Coordinates of C-alpha atoms in Angstrom, one line a residue:
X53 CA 31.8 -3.9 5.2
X54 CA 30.3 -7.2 4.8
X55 CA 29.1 -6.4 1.3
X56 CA 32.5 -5.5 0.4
X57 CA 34.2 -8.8 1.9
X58 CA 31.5 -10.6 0.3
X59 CA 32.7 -9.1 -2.9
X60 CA 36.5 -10.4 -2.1
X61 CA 35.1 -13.4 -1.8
X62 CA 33.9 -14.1 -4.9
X63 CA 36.3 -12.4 -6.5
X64 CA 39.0 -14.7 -4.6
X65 CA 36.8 -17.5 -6.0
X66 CA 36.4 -16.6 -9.4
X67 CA 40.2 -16.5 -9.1
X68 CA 40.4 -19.9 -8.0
X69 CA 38.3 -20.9 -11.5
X70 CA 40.8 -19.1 -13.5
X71 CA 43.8 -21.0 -12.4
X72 CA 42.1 -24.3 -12.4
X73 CA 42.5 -25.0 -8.0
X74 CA 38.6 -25.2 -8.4
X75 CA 36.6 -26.4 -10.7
X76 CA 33.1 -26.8 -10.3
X77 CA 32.1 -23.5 -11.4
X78 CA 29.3 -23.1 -8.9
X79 CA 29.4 -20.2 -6.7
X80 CA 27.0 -21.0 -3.0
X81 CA 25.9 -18.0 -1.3
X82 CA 27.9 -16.6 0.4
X83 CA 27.5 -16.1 4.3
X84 CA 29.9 -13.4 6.2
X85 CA 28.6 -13.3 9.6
X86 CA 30.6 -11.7 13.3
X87 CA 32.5 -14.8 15.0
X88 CA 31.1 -14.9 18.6
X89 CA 35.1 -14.2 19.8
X90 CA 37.0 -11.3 18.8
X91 CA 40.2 -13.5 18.8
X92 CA 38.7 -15.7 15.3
X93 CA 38.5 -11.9 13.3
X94 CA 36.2 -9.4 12.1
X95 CA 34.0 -11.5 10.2
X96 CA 34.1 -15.0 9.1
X97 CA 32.7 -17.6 6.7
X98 CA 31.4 -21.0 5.9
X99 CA 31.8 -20.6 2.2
X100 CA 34.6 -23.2 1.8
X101 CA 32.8 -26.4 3.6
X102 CA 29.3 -25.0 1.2
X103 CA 31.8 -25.7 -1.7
X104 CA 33.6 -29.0 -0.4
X105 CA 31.1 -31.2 -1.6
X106 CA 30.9 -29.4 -5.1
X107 CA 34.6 -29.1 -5.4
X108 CA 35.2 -33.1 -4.3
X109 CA 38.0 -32.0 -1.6
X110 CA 38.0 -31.4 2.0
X111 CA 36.8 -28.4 3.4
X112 CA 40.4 -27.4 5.0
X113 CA 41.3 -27.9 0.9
X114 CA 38.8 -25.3 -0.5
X115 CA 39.9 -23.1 2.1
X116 CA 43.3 -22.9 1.6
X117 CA 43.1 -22.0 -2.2
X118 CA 41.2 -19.8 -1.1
X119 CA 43.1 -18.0 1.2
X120 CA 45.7 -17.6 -1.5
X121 CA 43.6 -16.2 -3.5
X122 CA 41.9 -13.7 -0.7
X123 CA 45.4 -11.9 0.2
X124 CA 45.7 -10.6 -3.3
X125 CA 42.2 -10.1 -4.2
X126 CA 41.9 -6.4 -1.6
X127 CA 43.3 -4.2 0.3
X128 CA 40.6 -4.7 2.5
X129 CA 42.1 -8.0 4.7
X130 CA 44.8 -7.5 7.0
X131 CA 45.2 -11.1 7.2
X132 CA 43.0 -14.5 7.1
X133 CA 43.3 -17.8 8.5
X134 CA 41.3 -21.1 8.3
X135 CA 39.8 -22.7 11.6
X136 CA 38.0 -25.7 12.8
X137 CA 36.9 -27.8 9.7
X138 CA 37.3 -24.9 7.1
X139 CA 35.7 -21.9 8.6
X140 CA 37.8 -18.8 6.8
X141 CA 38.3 -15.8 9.4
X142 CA 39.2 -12.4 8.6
X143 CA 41.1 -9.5 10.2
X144 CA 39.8 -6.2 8.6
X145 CA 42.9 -3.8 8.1
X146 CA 42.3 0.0 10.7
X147 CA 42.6 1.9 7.6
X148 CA 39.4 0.4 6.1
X149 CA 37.7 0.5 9.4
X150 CA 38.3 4.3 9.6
X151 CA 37.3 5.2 6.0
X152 CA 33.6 4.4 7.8
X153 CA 34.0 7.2 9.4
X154 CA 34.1 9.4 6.3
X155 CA 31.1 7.7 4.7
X156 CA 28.9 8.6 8.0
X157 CA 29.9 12.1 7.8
X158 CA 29.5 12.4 4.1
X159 CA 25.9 10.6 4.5
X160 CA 24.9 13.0 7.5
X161 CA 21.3 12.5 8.0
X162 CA 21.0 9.2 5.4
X163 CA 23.6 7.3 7.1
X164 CA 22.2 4.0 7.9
X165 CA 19.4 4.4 5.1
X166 CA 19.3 2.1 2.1
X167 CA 17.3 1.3 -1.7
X168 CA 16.6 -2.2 -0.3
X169 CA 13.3 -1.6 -0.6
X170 CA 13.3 0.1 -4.2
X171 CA 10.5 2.2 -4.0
X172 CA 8.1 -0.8 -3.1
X173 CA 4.6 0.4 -1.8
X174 CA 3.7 -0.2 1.7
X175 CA 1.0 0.5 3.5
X176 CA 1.4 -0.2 7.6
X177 CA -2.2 0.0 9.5
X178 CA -2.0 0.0 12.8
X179 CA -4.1 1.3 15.8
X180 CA -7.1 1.0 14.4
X181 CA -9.1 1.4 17.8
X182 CA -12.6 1.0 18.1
X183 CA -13.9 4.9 18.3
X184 CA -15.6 3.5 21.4
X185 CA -13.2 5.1 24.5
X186 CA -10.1 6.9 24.7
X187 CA -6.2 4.5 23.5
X188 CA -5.0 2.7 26.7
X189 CA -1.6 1.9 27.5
X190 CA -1.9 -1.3 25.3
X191 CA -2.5 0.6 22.0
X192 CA 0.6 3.2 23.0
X193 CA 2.4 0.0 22.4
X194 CA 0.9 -0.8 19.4
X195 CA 1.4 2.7 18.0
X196 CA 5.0 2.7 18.8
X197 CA 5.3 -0.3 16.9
X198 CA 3.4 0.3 13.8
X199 CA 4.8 4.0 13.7
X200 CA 8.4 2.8 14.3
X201 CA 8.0 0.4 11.4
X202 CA 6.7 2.5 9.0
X203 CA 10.0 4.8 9.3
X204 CA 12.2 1.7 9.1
X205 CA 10.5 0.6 6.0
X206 CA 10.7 4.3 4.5
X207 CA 14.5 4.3 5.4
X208 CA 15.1 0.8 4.2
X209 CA 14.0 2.3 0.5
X210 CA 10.0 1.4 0.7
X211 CA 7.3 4.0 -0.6
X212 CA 5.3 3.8 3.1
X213 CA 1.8 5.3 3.9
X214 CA 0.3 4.7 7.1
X215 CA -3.6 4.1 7.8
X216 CA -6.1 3.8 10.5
X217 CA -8.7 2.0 10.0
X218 CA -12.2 3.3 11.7
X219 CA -14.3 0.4 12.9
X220 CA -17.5 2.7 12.7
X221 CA -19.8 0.0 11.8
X222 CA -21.1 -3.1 13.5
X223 CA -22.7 -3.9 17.2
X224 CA -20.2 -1.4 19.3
X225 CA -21.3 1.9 17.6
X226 CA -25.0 1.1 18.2
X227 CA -23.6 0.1 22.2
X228 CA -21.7 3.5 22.0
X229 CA -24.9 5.3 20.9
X230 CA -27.3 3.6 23.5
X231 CA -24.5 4.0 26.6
X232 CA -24.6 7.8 25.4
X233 CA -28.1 8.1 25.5
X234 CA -28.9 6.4 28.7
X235 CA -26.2 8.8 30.3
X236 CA -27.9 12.0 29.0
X237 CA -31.0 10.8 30.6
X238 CA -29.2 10.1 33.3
X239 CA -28.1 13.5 33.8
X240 CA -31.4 15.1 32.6
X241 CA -33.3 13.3 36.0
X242 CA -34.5 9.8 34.7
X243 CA -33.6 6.9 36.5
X244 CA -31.7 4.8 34.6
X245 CA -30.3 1.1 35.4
X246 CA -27.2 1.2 32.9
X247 CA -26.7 -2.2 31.2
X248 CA -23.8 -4.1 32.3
X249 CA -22.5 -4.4 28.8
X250 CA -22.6 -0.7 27.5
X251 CA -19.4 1.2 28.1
X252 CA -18.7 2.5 32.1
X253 CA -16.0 4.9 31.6
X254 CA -16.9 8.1 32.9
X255 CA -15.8 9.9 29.2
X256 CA -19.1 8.6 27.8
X257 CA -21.0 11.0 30.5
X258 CA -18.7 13.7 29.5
X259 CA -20.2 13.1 25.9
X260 CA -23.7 13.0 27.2
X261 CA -22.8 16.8 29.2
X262 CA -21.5 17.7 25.8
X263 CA -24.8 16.7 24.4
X264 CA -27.0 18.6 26.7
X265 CA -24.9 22.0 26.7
X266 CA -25.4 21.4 22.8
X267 CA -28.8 20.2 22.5
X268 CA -30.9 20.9 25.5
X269 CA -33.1 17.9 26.0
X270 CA -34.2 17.4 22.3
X271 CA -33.5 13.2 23.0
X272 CA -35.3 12.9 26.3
X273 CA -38.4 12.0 24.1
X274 CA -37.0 11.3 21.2
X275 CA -37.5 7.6 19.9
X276 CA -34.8 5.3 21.0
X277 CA -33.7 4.6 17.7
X278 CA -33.6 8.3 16.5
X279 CA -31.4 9.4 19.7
X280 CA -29.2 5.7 19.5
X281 CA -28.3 7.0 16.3
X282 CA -27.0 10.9 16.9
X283 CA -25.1 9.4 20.0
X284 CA -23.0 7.1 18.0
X285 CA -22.4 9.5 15.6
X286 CA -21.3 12.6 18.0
X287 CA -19.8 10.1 20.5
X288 CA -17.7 8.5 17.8
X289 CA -16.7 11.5 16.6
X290 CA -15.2 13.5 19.8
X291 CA -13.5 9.8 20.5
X292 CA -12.1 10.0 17.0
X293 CA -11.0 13.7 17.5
X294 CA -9.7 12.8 20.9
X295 CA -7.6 9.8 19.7
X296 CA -6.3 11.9 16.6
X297 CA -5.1 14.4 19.3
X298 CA -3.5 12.1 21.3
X299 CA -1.5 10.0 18.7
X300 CA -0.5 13.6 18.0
X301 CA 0.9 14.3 21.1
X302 CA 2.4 10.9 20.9
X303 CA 4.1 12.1 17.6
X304 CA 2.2 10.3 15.0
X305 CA 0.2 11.5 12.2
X306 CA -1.7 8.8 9.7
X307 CA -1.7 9.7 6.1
X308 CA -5.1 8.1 5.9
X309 CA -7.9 7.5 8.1
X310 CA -10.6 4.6 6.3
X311 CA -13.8 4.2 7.3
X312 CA -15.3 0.3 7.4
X313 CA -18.6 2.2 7.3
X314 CA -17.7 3.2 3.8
X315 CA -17.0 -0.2 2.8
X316 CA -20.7 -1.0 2.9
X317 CA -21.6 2.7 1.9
X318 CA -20.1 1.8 -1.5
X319 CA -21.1 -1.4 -2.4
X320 CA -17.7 -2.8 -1.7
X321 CA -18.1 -5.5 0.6
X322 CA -21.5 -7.3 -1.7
X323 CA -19.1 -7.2 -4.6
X324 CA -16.0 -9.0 -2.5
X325 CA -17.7 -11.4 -1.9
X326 CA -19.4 -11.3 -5.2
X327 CA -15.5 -11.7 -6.7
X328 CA -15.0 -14.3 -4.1
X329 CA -18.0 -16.4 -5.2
X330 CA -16.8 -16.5 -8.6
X331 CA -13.4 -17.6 -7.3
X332 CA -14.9 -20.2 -5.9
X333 CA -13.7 -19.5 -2.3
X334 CA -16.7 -18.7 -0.8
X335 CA -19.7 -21.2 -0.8
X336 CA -23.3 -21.3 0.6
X337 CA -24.4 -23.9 3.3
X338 CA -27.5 -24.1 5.5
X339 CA -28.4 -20.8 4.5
X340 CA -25.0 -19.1 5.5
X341 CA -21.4 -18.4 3.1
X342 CA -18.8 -19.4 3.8
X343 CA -15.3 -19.2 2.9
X344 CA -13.3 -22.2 1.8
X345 CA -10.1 -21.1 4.1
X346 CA -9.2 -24.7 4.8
X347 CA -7.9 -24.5 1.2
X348 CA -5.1 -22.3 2.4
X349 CA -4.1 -24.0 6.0
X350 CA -6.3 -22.5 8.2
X351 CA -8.1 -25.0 10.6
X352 CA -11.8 -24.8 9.4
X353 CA -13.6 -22.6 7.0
X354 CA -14.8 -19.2 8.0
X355 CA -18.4 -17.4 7.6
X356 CA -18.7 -14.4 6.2
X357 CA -22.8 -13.9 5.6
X358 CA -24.8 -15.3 8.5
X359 CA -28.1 -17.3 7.8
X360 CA -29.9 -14.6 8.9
X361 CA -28.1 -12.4 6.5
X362 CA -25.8 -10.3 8.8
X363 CA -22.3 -9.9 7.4
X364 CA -19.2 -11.1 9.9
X365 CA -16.4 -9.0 10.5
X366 CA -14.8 -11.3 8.0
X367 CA -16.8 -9.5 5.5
X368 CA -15.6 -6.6 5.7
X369 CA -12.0 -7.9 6.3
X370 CA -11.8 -9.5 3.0
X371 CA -13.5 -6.3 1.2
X372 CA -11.0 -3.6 3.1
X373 CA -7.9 -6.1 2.2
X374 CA -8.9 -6.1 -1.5
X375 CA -9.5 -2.4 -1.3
X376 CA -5.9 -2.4 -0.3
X377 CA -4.4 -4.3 -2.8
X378 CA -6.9 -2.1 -5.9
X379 CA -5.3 0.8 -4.3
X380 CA -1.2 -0.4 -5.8
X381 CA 0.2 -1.6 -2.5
X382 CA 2.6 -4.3 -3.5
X383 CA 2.9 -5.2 0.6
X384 CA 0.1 -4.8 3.3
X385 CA 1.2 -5.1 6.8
X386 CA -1.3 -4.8 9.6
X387 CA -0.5 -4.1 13.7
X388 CA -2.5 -6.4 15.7
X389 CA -3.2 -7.0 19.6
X390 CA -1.6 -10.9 20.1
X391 CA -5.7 -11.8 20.8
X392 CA -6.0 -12.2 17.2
X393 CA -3.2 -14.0 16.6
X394 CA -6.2 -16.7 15.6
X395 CA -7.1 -14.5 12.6
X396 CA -3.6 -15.0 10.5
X397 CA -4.8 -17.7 8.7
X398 CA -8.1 -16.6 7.5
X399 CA -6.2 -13.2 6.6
X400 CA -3.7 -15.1 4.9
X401 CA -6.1 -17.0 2.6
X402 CA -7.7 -13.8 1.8
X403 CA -5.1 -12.3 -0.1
X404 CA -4.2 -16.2 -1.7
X405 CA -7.8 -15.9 -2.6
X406 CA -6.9 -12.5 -4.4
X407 CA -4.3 -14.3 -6.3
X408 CA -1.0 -13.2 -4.5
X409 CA 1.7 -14.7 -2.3
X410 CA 0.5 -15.0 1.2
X411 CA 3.5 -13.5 1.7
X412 CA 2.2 -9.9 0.6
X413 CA 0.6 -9.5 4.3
X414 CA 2.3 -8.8 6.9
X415 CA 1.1 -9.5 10.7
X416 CA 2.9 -8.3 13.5
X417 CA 1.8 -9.3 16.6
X418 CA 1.8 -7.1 20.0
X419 CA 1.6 -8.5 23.3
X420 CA 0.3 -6.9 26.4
X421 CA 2.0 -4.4 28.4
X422 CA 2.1 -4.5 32.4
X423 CA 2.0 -1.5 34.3
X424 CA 4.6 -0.8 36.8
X425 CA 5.7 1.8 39.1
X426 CA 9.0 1.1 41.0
X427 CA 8.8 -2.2 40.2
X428 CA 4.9 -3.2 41.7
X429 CA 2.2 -3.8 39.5
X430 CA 0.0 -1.2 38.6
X431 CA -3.7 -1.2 38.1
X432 CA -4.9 -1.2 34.6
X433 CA -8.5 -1.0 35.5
X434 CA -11.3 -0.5 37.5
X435 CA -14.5 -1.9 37.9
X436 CA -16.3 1.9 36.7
X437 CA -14.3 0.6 33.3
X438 CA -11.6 3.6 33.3
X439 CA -8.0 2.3 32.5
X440 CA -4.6 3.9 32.2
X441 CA -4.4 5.8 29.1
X442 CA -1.8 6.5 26.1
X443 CA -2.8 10.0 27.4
X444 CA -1.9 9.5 31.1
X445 CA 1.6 7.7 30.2
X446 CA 2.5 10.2 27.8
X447 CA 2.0 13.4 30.5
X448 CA 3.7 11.9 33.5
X449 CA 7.0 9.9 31.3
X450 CA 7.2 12.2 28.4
X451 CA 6.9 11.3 24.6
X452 CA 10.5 10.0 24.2
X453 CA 10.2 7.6 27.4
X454 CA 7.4 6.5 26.7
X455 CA 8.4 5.5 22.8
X456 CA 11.8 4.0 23.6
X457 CA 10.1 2.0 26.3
X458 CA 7.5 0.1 24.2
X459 CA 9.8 -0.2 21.5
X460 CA 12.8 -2.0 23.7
X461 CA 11.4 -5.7 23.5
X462 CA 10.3 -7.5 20.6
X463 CA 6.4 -6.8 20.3
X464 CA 5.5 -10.6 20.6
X465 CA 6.8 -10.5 23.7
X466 CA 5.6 -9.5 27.4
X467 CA 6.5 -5.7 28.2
X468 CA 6.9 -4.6 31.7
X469 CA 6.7 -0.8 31.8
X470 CA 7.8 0.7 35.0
X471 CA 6.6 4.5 35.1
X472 CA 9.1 5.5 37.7
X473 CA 11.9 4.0 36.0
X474 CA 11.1 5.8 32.7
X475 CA 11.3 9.5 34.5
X476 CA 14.8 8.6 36.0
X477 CA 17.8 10.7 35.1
X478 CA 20.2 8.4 36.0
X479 CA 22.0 5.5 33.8
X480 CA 19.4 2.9 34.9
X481 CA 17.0 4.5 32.4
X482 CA 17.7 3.3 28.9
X483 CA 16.5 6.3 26.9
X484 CA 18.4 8.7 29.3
X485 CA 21.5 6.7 28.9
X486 CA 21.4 7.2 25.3
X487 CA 19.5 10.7 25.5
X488 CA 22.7 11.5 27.5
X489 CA 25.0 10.0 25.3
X490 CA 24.2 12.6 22.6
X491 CA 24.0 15.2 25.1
X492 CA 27.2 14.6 26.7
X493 CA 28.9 14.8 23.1
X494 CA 27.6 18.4 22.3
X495 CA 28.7 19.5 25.6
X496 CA 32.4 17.7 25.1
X497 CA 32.6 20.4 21.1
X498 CA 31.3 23.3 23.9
X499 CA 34.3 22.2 25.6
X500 CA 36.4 22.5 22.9
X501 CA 35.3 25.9 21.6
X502 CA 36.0 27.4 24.9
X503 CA 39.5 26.1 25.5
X504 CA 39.7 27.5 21.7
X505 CA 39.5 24.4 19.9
X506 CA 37.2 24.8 16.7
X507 CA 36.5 21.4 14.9
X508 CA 38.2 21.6 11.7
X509 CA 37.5 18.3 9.8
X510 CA 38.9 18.7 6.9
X511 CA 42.6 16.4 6.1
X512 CA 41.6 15.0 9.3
X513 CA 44.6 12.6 10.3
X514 CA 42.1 9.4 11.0
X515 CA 45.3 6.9 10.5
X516 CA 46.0 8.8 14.6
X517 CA 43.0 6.5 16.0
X518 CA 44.6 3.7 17.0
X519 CA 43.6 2.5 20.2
X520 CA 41.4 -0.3 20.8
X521 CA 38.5 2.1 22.2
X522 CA 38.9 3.7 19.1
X523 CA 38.4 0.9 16.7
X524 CA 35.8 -1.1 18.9
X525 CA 33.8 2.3 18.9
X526 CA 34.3 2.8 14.9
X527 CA 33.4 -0.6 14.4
X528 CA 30.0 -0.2 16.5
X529 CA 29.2 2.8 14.1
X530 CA 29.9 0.3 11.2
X531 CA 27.5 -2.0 12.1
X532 CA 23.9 0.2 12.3
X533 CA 23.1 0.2 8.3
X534 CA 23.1 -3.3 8.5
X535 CA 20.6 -3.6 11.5
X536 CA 18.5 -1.1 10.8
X537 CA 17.6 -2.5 7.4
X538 CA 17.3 -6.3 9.3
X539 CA 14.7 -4.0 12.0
X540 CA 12.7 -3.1 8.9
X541 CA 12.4 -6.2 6.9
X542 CA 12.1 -8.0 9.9
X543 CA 9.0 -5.5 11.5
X544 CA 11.6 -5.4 14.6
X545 CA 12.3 -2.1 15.9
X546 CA 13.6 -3.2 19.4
X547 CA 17.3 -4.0 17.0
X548 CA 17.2 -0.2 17.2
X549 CA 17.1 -0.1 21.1
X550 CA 19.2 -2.5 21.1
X551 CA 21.6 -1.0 19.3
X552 CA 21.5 2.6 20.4
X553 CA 22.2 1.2 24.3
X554 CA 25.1 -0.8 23.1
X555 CA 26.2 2.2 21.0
X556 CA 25.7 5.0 24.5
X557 CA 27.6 2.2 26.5
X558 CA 30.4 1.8 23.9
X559 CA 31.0 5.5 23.8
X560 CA 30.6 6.1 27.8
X561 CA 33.4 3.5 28.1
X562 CA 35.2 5.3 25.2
X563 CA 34.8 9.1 27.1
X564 CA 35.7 7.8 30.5
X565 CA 39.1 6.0 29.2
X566 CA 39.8 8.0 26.8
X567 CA 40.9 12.1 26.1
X568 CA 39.4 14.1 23.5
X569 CA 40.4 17.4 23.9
X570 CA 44.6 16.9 24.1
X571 CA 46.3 20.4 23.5
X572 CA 49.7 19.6 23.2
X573 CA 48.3 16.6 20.3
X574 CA 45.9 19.1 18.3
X575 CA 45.9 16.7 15.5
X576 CA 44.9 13.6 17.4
X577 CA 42.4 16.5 18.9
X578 CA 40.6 16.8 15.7
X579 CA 41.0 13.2 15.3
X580 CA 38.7 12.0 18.1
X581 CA 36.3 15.0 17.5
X582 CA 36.2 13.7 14.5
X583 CA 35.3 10.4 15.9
X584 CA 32.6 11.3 18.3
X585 CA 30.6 13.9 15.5
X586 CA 30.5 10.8 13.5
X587 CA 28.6 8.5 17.0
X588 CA 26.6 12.0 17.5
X589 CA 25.4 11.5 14.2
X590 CA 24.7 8.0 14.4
X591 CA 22.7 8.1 17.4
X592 CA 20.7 10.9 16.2
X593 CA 19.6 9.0 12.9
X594 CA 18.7 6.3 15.2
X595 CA 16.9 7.4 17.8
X596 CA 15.4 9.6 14.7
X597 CA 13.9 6.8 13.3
X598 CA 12.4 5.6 15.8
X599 CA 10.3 8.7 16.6
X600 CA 12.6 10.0 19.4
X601 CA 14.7 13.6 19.8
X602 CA 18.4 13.3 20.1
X603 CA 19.0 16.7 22.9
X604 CA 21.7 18.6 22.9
X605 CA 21.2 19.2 26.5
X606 CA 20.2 17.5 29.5

C-alpha cells in the first residue's frame, strides 16, 4: 500500500510540474509513514515541507497544490487533508483495503515474501561453538537468531547459506584432549588431581567410558602427547555429532560446517597474511605482526603472529573472512555472543583491508539469556561445570516455545526466559496465543462444514466487510510484507513476534465481537471466511519463517 501511495505521489507531483504550480523540478524522497493517531489517516507524509525550500513557498503552499493534484491522480485516496505545518494525511478508500485480501490468497505461501534482495549471496554463520561441551541455553538463543535470519534474508529475495564454523584448532582442543585423558585414567584406577582449568562437566567422563568400552586401556601407558591427541580428536568428534543432533532437534540444519583446522591444513592463513603484508596492513615490530587496524577506526592495532611465532585467533579470523569473500558472498554476516562485541572493529578493518565496504559484514550481537521458572531465577551452573542446555530447554518447553521465546526481544537486548511460562496453555503464553490463533481458525471452517457451510471463495462479495473489526483486521494483514522485509535487512526477527501477537490479538478481538458463520447472511458468511483464511495464512507464513509450526489443533 505504501508503494502504491508513494507512486500517487509523485505522480501528483509530476502533475504539479506540468501545470506550472511547481517549478523546481526536483523530486525529494518521498516518506509515507502510519500517523501515531488513527483520526490524521492511513498514512501520511512530509513530502511538502521537503519541497518548501526548493519550491520558495510555504509548506501549507506545496501542500495544497498538491492535494489538488492527489484527488485526481488514484482511485486509491478516499480523501486527503493537510495538517500542522504541511504534513499531507491520507484516508485509503475500503475497496482498496480489501483488494489485499485477494493478493494474500493469490500469493498463498509467498505472501509477505519479496526480490528485495535480488538474488544477493549471503552467507549467515552462526553457532559456531567450541566442540568443547554440549550448546547451553545461551547458544539456543544464538541459534534462534542466526537461523531466523537466514529465512528472513531468503524470503526477503537473498541467495542464503548457512555455516558453522568448527573451532577445532588452538589451546581448547589440546585442554579437551588432556581433560579426556586424565578422566579415562581416572576411571581405569589412577589417582588423578584434575586441573582446575580443564573442562568439569560430567560429559567429558562419558567420553572417557566411551573410550575404554572402545579401546581397553591402550592410553594408560601411552605417552601423554600420543593419548592428548586421540582424546581431542574422539572427544571433538561425539561433541560435534552431539551438537549436530541437537540443532537438529532444534530444527536447524547448516549447509556447511568449516573447519579452522583446515585453514592452516591448507596454507591459507600464511598466505592471508602473506596478501595482507603486501597490502600494507600488517607490519612487523619487536619480533611480532601486527595489523595496522587503527587505519580503519579501531582503538589500537591488533597482532596476529606472536614474537614467539604462534598465530592469534586474529589469524585465522582474517584468513576464514577472506575465504568467505573467494567463495562469491557479496554479504557475510556473523552471530556473535555480546562478549565480543570488542572484536567489530578489527573484523571490520579486515574486510576494508580486502578492498570492500565495511559494510559487507554484518555483526549481530546476542546478549545473555536468564533462566527462569515462574518467575525466580534459575541456576545456569554449578561448580562440577554442568549448565542448562539447548537440549534440556528443548525437552521440557518444546521446539516452538522455545524458538518464539528467544526470538521475542531484540538480540542485543537482556532475555528473561521463564520455563514455566513457555509450557502454559493459557493467553499469557505468547506463542500459545498465536499457536491458538491459527488453531482456533481451522476449528471456526470445522464449524462451518458441519452446519453445512462449505467455503466457496470464488465472486466472494468482499465490498460486505464493512465493520471497523473488519478493516482494522485487513489492514493488520496489509502491513506484514513490509515488516518482514524491515526484520531481514535489519537482522531483527523479534518484528516477527511482534507482529504475529499483535496479529493473534487483532483477530481474538475480531472472533469475540464479531459472527462468522451467519445463516440467514450466507454471503457475508463467505465473506468473513474469506477474511479469516486470508489471517490463517498470514500467520502461518510468519510463524513459518521463523522456524515455528502453525497447528491446526490445540
Amino acid at each position: 500500500m505504501k508503494e502504491q501511495l508513494r507512486a500517487c505521489i509523485l505522480k501528483g507531483i509530476e502533475g504539479c510540474f506540468a501545470d506550472g504550480t511547481l517549478t523546481s523540478g526536483a523530486v525529494p524522497a518521498i516518506n509515507v509513514e502510519k500517523p501515531a493517531h488513527a483520526e490524521h489517516g492511513d498514512f501520511a507524509t512530509n513530502v511538502a515541507m521537503q519541497m518548501a525550500k526548493l519550491e520558495r513557498k510555504a509548506p501549507r503552499a506545496v501542500a495544497e497544490a498538491l492535494v489538488k493534484k492527489l484527488a485526481e491522480a488514484s482511485d486509491l485516496i478516499q480523501s486527503v487533508e493537510i495538517a500542522g505545518p504541511g504534513f499531507i494525511n491520507f484516508f485509503i478508500k475500503d475497496s482498496a483495503w480489501r483488494k489485499i485480501l485477494t493478493d494474500i490468497d493469490r500469493a498463498g505461501d509467498g505472501y509477505g515474501k519479496s526480490r528485495v534482495g535480488a538474488g544477493k549471496k549471503v552467507q549467515v554463520e552462526f553457532v559456531s561453538a567450541n566442540p568443547t561441551g554440549p550448546l547451553h541455553i545461551g547458544h539456543g538463543r544464538g541459534a534462534a537468531t542466526g537461523d531466523a535470519v537466514a529465512s528472513l534474508l531468503s524470503a526477503a529475495g537473498f541467495d542464503v547459506q548457512r555455516e558453522y564454523y568448527i573451532n577445532d584448532a588452538g589451546n581448547q582442543m589440546n585442554t579437551l584432549g588432556l581433560s579426556g585423558l586424565l578422566r579415562y585414567k581416572e576411571l581405569l584406577g589412577e589417582k588423578i588431581d584434575f586441573p582446575e582449568n580443564c573442562y568439569q562437566g560430567d560429559y567429558i567422563k562419558d567420553i572417557a567410558r566411551d573410550a575404554i568400552t572402545k579401546h581397553g586401556d591402550r592410553f594408560l601407558k601411552a605417552p601423554q602427547e600420543e593419548g592428548v591427541a586421540f582424546f581431542a580428536k574422539m572427544g571433538g568428534d561425539l561433541i560435534l555429532k552431539g551438537i549436530d543432533d541437537d540443532l537438529q532437534d532444534f530444527g536447524i540444519r547448516f549447509d556447511n560446517w568449516f573447519s579452522e583446522q583446515s585453514l592452516f591444513d591448507e596454507g591459507k592463513v600464511t598466505s592471508a597474511i602473506a596478501e595482507m603484508q603486501e597490502k600494507g596492513h600488517i607490519y612487523e615490530q619487536e619480533g611480532a605482526l601486527w595489523f595496522r587496524t587503527t587505519a580503519f577506526g579501531d582503538d589500537k592495532d591488533r597482532v596476529v603472529v606472536r614474537s614467539n611465532g604462534v598465530t592469534t585467533y586474529f589469524a585465522s579470523d582474517i584468513a576464514y573472512h577472506r575465504d568467505k569473500y573467494a567463495r562469491g558472498f557479496d554479504w557475510v554476516i556473523d552471530v556473535w555472543g555480546a562478549d565480543h562485541h570488542g572484536y567489530v572493529p578489527r573484523l571490520k578493518s579486515v574486510v576494508q583491508g580486502l578492498g570492500r565496504p565495511a559494510d559487507d559484514l554484518g555483526i549481530i550481537l546476542v546478549q545473555l539469556v536468564s533462566l527462569l521458572r515462574d518467575g525466580q531465577p534459575v541456576a545456569m551452573s554449578t561448580r562440577s561445570g554442568e549448565f542448562v542446555t539447548l537440549k534440556e530447554v528443548v525437552d521440557e518447553v518444546g521446539r516452538d516455545a522455545a524458538r518464539f521465546f528467544f526470538l521475542m526481544r531484540r538480540s542485543d537486548s537482556q532475555l528473561d526466559f521463564d520455563l514455566e511460562l513457555a509450557k502454559r496453555q493459557s493467553n499469557d503464553n505468547p506463542v500459545y496465543y498465536v499457536q491458538y490463533a491459527h488453531a482456533r481458525i481451522k476449528s471456526i471452517f470445522d464449524t462451518a462444514k458441519e452446519r453445512g457451510v462449505e467455503p466457496n471463495f470464488s465472486g466472494v462479495r468482499l465490498e460486505l466487510l464493512q465493520t471497523a473489526d473488519d478493516m482494522s483486521l485487513i489492514k493488520k494483514l496489509s502491513l506484514y510484507p513490509e515488516i518482514l522485509e524491515g526484520a531481514a535487512v535489519n537482522f531483527e526477527p523479534h518484528r516477527i513476534t511482534y507482529y504475529l501477537q499483535d496479529l493473534a490479538g487483532e483477530f481474538h478481538s475480531f472472533y469475540n465481537k464479531s459472527r462468522v458463520i451467519t445463516p440467514e447472511e450466507p454471503e457475508l458468511t463467505q465473506a468473513r471466511l474469506f477474511l479469516l483464511h486470508c489471517v490463517a495464512v498470514t500467520l502461518k507464513n510468519a510463524l513459518t519463517v521463523l522456524g515455528i509450526s502453525a497447528p491446526e489443533r490445540m
